[in-house]
XYZ file of C-alpha atoms in Angstrom:
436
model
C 0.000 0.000 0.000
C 1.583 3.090 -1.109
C 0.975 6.814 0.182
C -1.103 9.240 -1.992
C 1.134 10.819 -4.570
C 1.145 14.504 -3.001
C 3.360 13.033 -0.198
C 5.912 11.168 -2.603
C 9.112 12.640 -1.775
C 11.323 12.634 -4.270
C 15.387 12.357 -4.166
C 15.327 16.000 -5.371
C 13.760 17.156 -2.574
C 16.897 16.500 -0.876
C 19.416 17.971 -3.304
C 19.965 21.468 -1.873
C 21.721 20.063 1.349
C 24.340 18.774 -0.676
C 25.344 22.631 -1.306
C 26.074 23.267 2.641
C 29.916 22.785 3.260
C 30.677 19.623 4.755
C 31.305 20.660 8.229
C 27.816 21.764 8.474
C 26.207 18.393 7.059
C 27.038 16.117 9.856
C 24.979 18.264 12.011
C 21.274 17.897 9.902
C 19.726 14.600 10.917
C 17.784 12.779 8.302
C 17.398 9.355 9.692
C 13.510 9.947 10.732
C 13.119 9.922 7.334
C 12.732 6.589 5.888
C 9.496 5.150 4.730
C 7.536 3.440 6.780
C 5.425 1.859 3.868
C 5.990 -1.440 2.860
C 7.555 -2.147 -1.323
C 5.166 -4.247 -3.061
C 7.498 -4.448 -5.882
C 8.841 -8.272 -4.941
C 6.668 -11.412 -4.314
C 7.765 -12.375 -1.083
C 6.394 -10.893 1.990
C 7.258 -7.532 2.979
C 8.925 -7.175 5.987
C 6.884 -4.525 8.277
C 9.795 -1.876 9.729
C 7.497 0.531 11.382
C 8.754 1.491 15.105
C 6.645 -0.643 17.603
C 5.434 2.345 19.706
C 3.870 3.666 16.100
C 1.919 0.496 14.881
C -1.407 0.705 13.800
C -4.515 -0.950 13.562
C -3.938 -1.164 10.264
C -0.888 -2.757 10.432
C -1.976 -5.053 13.192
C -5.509 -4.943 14.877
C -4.808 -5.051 18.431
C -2.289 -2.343 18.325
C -2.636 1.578 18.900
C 0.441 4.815 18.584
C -1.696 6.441 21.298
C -2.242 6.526 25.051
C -5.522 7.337 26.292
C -5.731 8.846 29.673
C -9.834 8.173 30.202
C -11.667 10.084 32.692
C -15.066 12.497 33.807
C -15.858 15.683 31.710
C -15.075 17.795 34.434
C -11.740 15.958 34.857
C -11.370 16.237 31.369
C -11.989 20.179 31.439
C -9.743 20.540 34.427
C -7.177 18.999 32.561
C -7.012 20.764 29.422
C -6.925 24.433 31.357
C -3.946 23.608 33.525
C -2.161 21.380 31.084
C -1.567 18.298 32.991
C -2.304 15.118 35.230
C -2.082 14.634 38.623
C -0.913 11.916 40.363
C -3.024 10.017 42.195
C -3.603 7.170 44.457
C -6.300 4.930 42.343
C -9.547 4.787 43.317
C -10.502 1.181 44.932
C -6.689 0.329 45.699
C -5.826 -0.534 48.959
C -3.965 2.752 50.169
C -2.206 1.161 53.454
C -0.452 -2.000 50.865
C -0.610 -0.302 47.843
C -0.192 3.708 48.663
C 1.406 4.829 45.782
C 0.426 7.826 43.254
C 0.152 7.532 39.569
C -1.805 8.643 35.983
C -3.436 5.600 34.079
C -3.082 5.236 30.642
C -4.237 2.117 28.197
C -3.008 1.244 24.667
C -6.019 0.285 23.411
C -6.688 1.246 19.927
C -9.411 3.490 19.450
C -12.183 1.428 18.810
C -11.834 -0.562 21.795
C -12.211 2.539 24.343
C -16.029 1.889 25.235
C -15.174 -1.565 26.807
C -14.081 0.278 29.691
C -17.922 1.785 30.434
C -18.848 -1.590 30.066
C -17.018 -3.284 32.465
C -17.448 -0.360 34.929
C -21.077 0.137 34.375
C -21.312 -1.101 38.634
C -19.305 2.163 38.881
C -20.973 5.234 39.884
C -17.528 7.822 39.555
C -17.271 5.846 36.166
C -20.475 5.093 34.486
C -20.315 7.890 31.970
C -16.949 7.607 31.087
C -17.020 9.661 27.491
C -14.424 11.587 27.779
C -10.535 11.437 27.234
C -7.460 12.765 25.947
C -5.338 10.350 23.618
C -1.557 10.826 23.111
C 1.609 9.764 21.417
C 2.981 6.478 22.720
C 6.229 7.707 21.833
C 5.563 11.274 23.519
C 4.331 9.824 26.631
C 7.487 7.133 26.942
C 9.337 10.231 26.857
C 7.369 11.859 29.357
C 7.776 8.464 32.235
C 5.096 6.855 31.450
C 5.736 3.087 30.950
C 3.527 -0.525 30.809
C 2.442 -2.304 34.027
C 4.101 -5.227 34.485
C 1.296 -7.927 35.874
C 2.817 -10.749 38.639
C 1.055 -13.409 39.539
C 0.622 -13.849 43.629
C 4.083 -16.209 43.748
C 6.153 -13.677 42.427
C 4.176 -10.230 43.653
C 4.347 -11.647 47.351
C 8.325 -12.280 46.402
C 8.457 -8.552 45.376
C 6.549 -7.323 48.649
C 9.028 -9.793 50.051
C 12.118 -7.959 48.781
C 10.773 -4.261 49.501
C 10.541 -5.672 52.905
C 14.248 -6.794 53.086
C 14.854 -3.505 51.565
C 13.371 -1.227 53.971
C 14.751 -3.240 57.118
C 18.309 -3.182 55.763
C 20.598 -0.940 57.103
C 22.754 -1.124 54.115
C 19.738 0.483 52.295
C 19.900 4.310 51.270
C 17.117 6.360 50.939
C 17.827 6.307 47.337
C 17.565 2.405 46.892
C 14.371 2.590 49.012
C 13.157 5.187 46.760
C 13.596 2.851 43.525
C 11.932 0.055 45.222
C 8.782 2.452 45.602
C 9.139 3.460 41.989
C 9.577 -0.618 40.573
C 6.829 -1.625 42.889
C 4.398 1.212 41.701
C 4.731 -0.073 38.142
C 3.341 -3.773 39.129
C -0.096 -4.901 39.685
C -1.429 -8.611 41.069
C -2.823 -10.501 37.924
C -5.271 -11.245 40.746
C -5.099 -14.940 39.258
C -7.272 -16.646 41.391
C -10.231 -12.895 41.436
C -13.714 -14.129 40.193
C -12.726 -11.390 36.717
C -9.242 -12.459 37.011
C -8.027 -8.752 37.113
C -7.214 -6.137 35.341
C -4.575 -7.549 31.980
C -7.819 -6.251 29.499
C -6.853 -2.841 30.539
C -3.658 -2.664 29.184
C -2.465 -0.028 31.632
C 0.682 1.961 31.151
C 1.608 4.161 34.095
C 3.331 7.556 35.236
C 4.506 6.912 38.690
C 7.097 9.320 39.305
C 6.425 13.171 40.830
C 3.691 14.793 41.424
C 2.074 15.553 37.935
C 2.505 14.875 34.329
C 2.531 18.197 32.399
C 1.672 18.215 28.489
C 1.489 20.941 25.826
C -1.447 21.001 23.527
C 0.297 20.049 20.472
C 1.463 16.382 21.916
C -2.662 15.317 22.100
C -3.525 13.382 19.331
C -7.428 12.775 20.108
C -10.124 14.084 22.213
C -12.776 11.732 23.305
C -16.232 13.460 23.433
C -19.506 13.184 22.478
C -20.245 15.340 19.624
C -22.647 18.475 21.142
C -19.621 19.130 23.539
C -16.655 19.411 20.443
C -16.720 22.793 20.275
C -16.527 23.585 24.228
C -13.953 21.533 24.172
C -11.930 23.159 21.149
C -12.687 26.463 22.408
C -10.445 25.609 25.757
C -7.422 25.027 23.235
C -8.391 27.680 20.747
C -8.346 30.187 23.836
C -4.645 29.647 24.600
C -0.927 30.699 22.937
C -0.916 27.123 21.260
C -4.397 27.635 18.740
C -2.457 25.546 16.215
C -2.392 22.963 17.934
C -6.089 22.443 17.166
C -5.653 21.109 13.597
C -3.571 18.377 14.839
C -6.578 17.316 17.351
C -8.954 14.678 15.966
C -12.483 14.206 18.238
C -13.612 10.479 18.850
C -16.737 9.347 19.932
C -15.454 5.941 20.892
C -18.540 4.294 21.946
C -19.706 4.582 18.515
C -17.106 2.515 16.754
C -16.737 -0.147 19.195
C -20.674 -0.895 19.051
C -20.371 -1.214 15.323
C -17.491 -3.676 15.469
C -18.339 -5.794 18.200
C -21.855 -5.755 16.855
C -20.293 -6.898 13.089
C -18.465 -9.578 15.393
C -21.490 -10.646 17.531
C -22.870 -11.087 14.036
C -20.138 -12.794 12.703
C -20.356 -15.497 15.324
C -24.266 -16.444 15.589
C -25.497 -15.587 12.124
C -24.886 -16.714 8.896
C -25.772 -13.411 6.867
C -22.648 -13.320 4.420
C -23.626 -10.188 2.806
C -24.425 -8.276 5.995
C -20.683 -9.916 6.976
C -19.316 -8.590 4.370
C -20.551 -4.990 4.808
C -19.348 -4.410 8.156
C -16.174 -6.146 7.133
C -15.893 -3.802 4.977
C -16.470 -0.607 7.156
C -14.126 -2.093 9.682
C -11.418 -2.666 6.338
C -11.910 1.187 5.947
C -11.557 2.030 9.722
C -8.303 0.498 9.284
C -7.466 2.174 6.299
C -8.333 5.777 7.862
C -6.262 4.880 10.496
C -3.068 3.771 8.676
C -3.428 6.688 6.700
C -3.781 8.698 9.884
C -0.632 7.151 11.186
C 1.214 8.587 7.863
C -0.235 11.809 8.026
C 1.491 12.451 11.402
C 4.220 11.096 9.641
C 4.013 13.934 7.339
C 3.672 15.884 10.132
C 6.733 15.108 11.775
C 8.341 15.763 8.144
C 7.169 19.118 8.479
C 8.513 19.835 11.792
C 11.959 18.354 11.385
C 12.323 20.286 7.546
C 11.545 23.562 9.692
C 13.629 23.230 12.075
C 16.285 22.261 9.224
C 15.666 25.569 7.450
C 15.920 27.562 10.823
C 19.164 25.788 11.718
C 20.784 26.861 8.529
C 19.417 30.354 8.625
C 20.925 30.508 12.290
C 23.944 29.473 10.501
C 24.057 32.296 7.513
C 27.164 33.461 8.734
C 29.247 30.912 9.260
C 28.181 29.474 5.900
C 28.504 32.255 4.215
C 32.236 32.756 5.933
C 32.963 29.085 4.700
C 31.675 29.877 1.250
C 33.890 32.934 0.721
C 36.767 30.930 1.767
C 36.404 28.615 -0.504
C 35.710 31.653 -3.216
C 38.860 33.046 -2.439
C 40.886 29.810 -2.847
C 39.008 29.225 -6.248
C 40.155 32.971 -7.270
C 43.880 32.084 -6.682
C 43.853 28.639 -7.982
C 42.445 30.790 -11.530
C 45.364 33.320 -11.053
C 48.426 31.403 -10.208
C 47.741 27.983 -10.696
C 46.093 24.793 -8.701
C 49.552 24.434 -7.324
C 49.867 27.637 -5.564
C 46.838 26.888 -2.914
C 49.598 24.266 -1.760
C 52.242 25.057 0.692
C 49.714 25.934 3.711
C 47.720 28.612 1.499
C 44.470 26.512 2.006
C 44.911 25.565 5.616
C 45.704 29.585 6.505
C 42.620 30.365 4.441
C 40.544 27.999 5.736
C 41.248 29.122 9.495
C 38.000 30.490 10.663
C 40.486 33.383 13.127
C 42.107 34.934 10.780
C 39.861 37.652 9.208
C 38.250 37.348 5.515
C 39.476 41.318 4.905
C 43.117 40.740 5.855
C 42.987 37.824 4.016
C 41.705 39.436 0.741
C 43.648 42.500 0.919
C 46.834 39.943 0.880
C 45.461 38.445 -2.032
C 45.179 41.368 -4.275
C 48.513 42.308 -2.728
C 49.999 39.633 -4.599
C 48.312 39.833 -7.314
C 50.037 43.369 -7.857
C 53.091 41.457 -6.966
C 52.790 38.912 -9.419
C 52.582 41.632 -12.295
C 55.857 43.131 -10.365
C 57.797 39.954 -10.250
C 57.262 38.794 -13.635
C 58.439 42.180 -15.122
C 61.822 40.837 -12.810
C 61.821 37.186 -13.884
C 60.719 35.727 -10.450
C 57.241 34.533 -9.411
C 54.501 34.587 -7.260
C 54.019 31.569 -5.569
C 51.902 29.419 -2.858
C 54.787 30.088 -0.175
C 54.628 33.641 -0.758
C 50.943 33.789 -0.809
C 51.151 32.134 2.657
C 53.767 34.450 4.092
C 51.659 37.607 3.139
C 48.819 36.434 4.597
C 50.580 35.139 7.862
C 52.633 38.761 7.663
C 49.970 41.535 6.470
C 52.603 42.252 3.562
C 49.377 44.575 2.326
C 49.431 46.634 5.734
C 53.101 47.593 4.921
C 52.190 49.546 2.011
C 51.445 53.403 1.396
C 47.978 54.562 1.527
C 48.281 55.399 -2.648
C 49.636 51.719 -3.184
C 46.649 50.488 -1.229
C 44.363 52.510 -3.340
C 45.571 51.015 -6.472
C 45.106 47.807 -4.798
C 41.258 48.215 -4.611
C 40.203 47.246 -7.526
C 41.123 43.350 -7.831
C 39.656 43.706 -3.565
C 35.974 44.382 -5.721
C 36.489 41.680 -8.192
C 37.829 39.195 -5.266
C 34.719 40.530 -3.045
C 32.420 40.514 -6.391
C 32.940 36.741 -6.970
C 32.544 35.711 -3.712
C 29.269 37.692 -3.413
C 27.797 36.334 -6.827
C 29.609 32.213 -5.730
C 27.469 32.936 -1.809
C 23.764 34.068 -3.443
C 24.509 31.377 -5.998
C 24.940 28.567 -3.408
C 22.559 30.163 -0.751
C 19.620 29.960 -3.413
C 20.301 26.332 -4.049
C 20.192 25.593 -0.568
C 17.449 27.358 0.863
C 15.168 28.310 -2.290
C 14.021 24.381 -2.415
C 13.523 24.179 1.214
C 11.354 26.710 2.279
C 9.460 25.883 -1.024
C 8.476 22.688 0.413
């Protein structure tokens, strides 16, 4: 399956970095950029290379790039006007054997969300539970949040076991003690032997450590909502310094897809209507589809982002590029006027060192360039040795204000092509860029 045409990109899109001077290459980063879609060019089975915290349903069912933190609308509200989670002890645990703070997450994909109302529907603080905020996977790694790990009572009691032996040692630090909180805070009892059998279906991933998770708008990737309260919602975000953020925002109603597909798979199972089958099949083919093509458009996205901050790094770096341009300018100019030889000798190292000024350095040039008109007149020559020692010297600074005068015209022509070598270069590096 290949990506719509208008996000092709093409090697050519790439060419104007090749016109930055080397030293400046190393530092652009392009390794985010490799496709993510499978060839379909060769028979045998394509080999899926997208990073595990950005599969899809699309690319496998079960699987989901977001986070979704679900909670209350007035949660939800609070939330979004102070721009982040607070830790918490969870409601129902056992705060003497279990008093630790956290924010709950689950990886379920979209669809799946509405379980949760269903299996809490006993739940009074949880029976309407509409609302949500969904976030990168990736973002929220980066952030501390990580999966539960789920022990069965053997090896929990063994962990309780070892936070015990822990605490009582005097060899213990306070900083050791303080890991043990944070390991044991990630873990939860499978609660085996429960008459549910716990709490695996949830797929939790937690933030355990501090006191609160802070977020800007632009890492939420959905809003769960019904649909009358959208544009309360959106006016929250559109209200503060990050209204861009918005158009990166998609609203779910997530009780709405996950009736249609477990109703297609209630279906499935205890009827034998093939062409009603096939129908939903096919609206659940094209959820998938809208959500692998989702997936790429953050892709494109990210594309974006890094390309700008590409173009602002090298606009940051005008100067120096433009300093290593001239350089080279100015080793092309004497290369034309005494020969590919005379940039030997140390002439292209001296040049090429970023302290010693561009205007001394030109000046010495079109010293010698006098020189060379001089020296032939006497038999001798002009040479990369001599070149060097001006430069290193300021042979030019030794001269009369007249002979300096005279020397100002080859300074314009030196100056002229390095001007007309810079806008040349510049244009092929930025013109494509900020084009795109």
């Amino acid at each position: 399956m290949a990506l719509p045409s208008k996000f092709n990109l093409t090697l050519g899109f790439w060419k104007p970095i090749w016109a930055i001077p080397r030293k400046f290459k190393s530092k652009l980063l392009f390794s985010n950029f490799k496709s993510v879609v499978p060839s379909t060019m060769s028979n045998k089975i394509p080999k899926n290379r997208t990073r595990t915290f950005d599969l899809t349903p699309g690319e496998k069912p079960d699987m989901s790039p977001y986070l979704f933190h679900l909670t209350t609308k007035d949660s939800l509200i609070n939330i979004l006007e102070h721009q982040k989670l607070i830790l918490i002890i969870p409601r129902g645990a056992n705060k003497e054997k279990h008093p630790y703070k956290m924010v709950c997450f689950t990886e379920s994909p979209p669809f799946a969300l509405d379980f949760f109302r269903y299996r809490w529907s006993d739940r009074k603080d949880r029976i309407n539970l509409e609302y949500g905020l969904g976030f990168s996977k990736e973002t929220m790694v980066h952030k501390g949040v990580y999966p539960t790990v789920y022990l069965d009572e053997s090896l929990f009691s063994y962990v309780k076991d070892l936070k015990k032996r822990v605490d009582g040692s005097q060899k213990s630090t306070n900083e050791m003690k303080k890991e043990m909180e944070l390991l044991i805070a990630q873990i939860s009892p499978l609660f085996e032997n429960a008459d549910l059998r716990g709490y695996t279906w949830e797929r939790e991933w937690r933030c355990t450590r501090g006191d609160s998770l802070e977020f800007d708008y632009v890492d939420i990737r959905y809003i769960c909502c019904p649909r009358a309260e959208q544009e309360a919602i959106r006016k929250i975000i559109e209200d503060s310094n990050e209204v861009e953020a918005i158009q990166h925002i998609q609203f779910l109603e997530n009780w709405q897809e996950y009736d249609e597909i477990t109703t297609f798979l209630q279906r499935r199972q205890f009827t034998g209507d093939d062409e009603l089958e096939e129908l939903l099949a096919e609206k659940c083919r094209t959820n998938n589809l809208i959500n692998y093509y989702n997936s790429h458009y953050k892709k494109i996205d990210e594309l974006k982002t890094h390309l700008n901050q590409v173009v602002n790094y090298i606009n940051n770096k005008k100067e120096e590029i433009q300093d290593s341009i001239n350089r080279e300018a100015i080793l092309e100019y004497i290369a034309e006027n005494f020969g590919e030889e005379s940039i030997e000798g140390g002439v292209k190292s001296i040049i090429n060192d970023g302290s010693i000024d561009l205007g001394l350095i030109i000046a010495n040039v079109a010293y010698c360039v006098k020189q060379k008109v001089k020296k032939q007149v006497k038999g001798k020559k002009v040479d990369g040795e001599y070149i060097r020692r001006s430069i290193e010297e300021n042979y030019a600074d030794n001269q009369t204000q007249k002979e300096r005068n005279n020397d100002n015209k080859v300074i314009e022509d030196i100056e002229s092509g390095m001007n007309s070598s810079f806008n040349s270069k510049w244009e092929r590096i930025i013109d494509p860029l900020e084009q795109h």
